[in-house]
Amino acid sequence: MEAAKSALDELGDWRRTHYSTDLSPRNDGEEVVLFGIVASIRRQGAINFLILSDCKGLIQIVIDSKTSQDVVRKMGVLKRHSYIGVKGRARAMEKAPRGVEVVPTELKILSIPSKDPPFDMFGRIVPSLEKRLDIRAVDMRRPHVKAIFKIRDSVIRGIRAFLCERGFIEVNTPKLISSATEGGAALFPILYYDKEAFLAQSPQLYKEQLVSSFERVYEIGPIFRAEKFSTDRHLSESISVDVEMAYVDYNDVMDLLEELIKYVVKRSGEECEDEFRLIGVEPMRLDGAFGRFSYGEVFEELRAKGVPISWGDDLSSAQIRSELEGMGGFFFVKDWPTKSKAFYIKPKRDDPKICEGFDLFFGSMEIASGGTRVDSGELLRSRLIESGLNPASFRYHLEIFEYGMPPHAGFGMGLERLLMVITKRENIREVAFFPRDPSRLIP
Ligand code: ATP
Ligand code: MG
């Protein structure tokens, strides 16, 4: 340990000139300073090939008999996952990845791990997901894991660009709240000074309040659900993309959501060609329109197939899910029974047993829920009571409606659910940086 420490160099005045991916044969002969992690070391006779991994990609470093003695000596100390700086010259080399390598004149060893990672950088050794999550930050050093989060970043930037273009403003709503949004079952209680409070399970009520002034708002932020079960598609803390807009109904919102998904799928596919290749996934192409079925139609079809379902059931039983899986791709289920949706979804005027709510599915997985909202304070109060909630707890919300509220509609979409679809991952934990579930609160 002491020996390793004393072998370390200081960063000093070295600063990066290029990322690995900036280099190509065109840089032949240029002086470069690179930083990164040692992904692999291959010794071939008197020549050492070192693959350096930085946040953008990989680059080959070559140490041969002409390299300075100091660099050669330091090479002897290096192991995988060492953090280093390399000063040297780029050299066009046909056989190297991307046709270029770097011949170092100086090397700085910035960190040497005291522990050997339980997996290699390129996914040849695959430890269990649990083990990977225990040291998630190390897991994410691996290019094919990092790729998922580059795609995530592209998707989020796509969502922002799409909504910004359409006049939405990005908002933030409180995560420390005094009452449930949709009922108390799935809330995390916390101590707020000397009072009981909760972590927000949805920005629903706040985004509705905000449309009364801003008309078009969205939030990309955490939601907290204290669901006791552990599944491959639920997290206790997840990121929700919440959109709300005034002077529209659920049909407009379904149009918007469909356009949004097509836009981010296309954009991330184009922006992240390398990342999709790394994870071995062909980017999705979404050509046709998403299907739109009423709950009644789905209900009748399931009934006709002999699948057990009662009017008002959600579509999450194992048997229903295996039927939905067969539908393939994205589709909407709309016009749900009012009793199966939250109190803020607007019942149809001519048939109040049915509401203007929808869910977006990909196969059997729910991706988003939305609808036209109740905009009358009076109706909202009676819907609260019908849903078994106490209007007194929602005083702060109902009061806003007393000052008037425009017609409005919106949706909430699980970012991780969308990412599971885009990156074709079966387990939601794969697409979350530091997933939280009933049995995991660290790291
Ligand atoms: P599900 O029935 O799948 O549990 P939900 O109907 O309870 O979802 P909503 O309250 O409608 O969820 O939340 C809107 C969206 O947020 C969902 O469509 C889903 O994409 C996402 N979402 C909800 N809960 C979770 C969770 N625990 N983990 C990950 N994503 C979630
Ligand atoms: Mg839902």
CSV table of C-alpha atoms and ligand atoms in Angstrom, one decimal, residues 182 225 341 358-359 366-370 412 417, ligand 2:
chain,number,residue,atom,x,y,z
A,182,GLU,CA,-53.3,9.8,-4.7
A,225,ARG,CA,-43.1,4.9,-4.2
A,341,LYS,CA,-58.3,6.1,-12.1
A,358,PHE,CA,-55.1,6.7,-20.7
A,359,ASP,CA,-52.1,4.5,-20.2
A,366,GLU,CA,-47.0,0.6,-18.6
A,367,ILE,CA,-44.8,3.5,-19.8
A,368,ALA,CA,-47.0,6.4,-19.0
A,369,SER,CA,-50.4,7.4,-17.5
A,370,GLY,CA,-52.3,10.6,-18.4
A,412,GLY,CA,-46.5,11.2,-16.2
A,417,ARG,CA,-39.4,2.4,-18.2
B,2,MG,MG,-50.4,4.4,-14.1
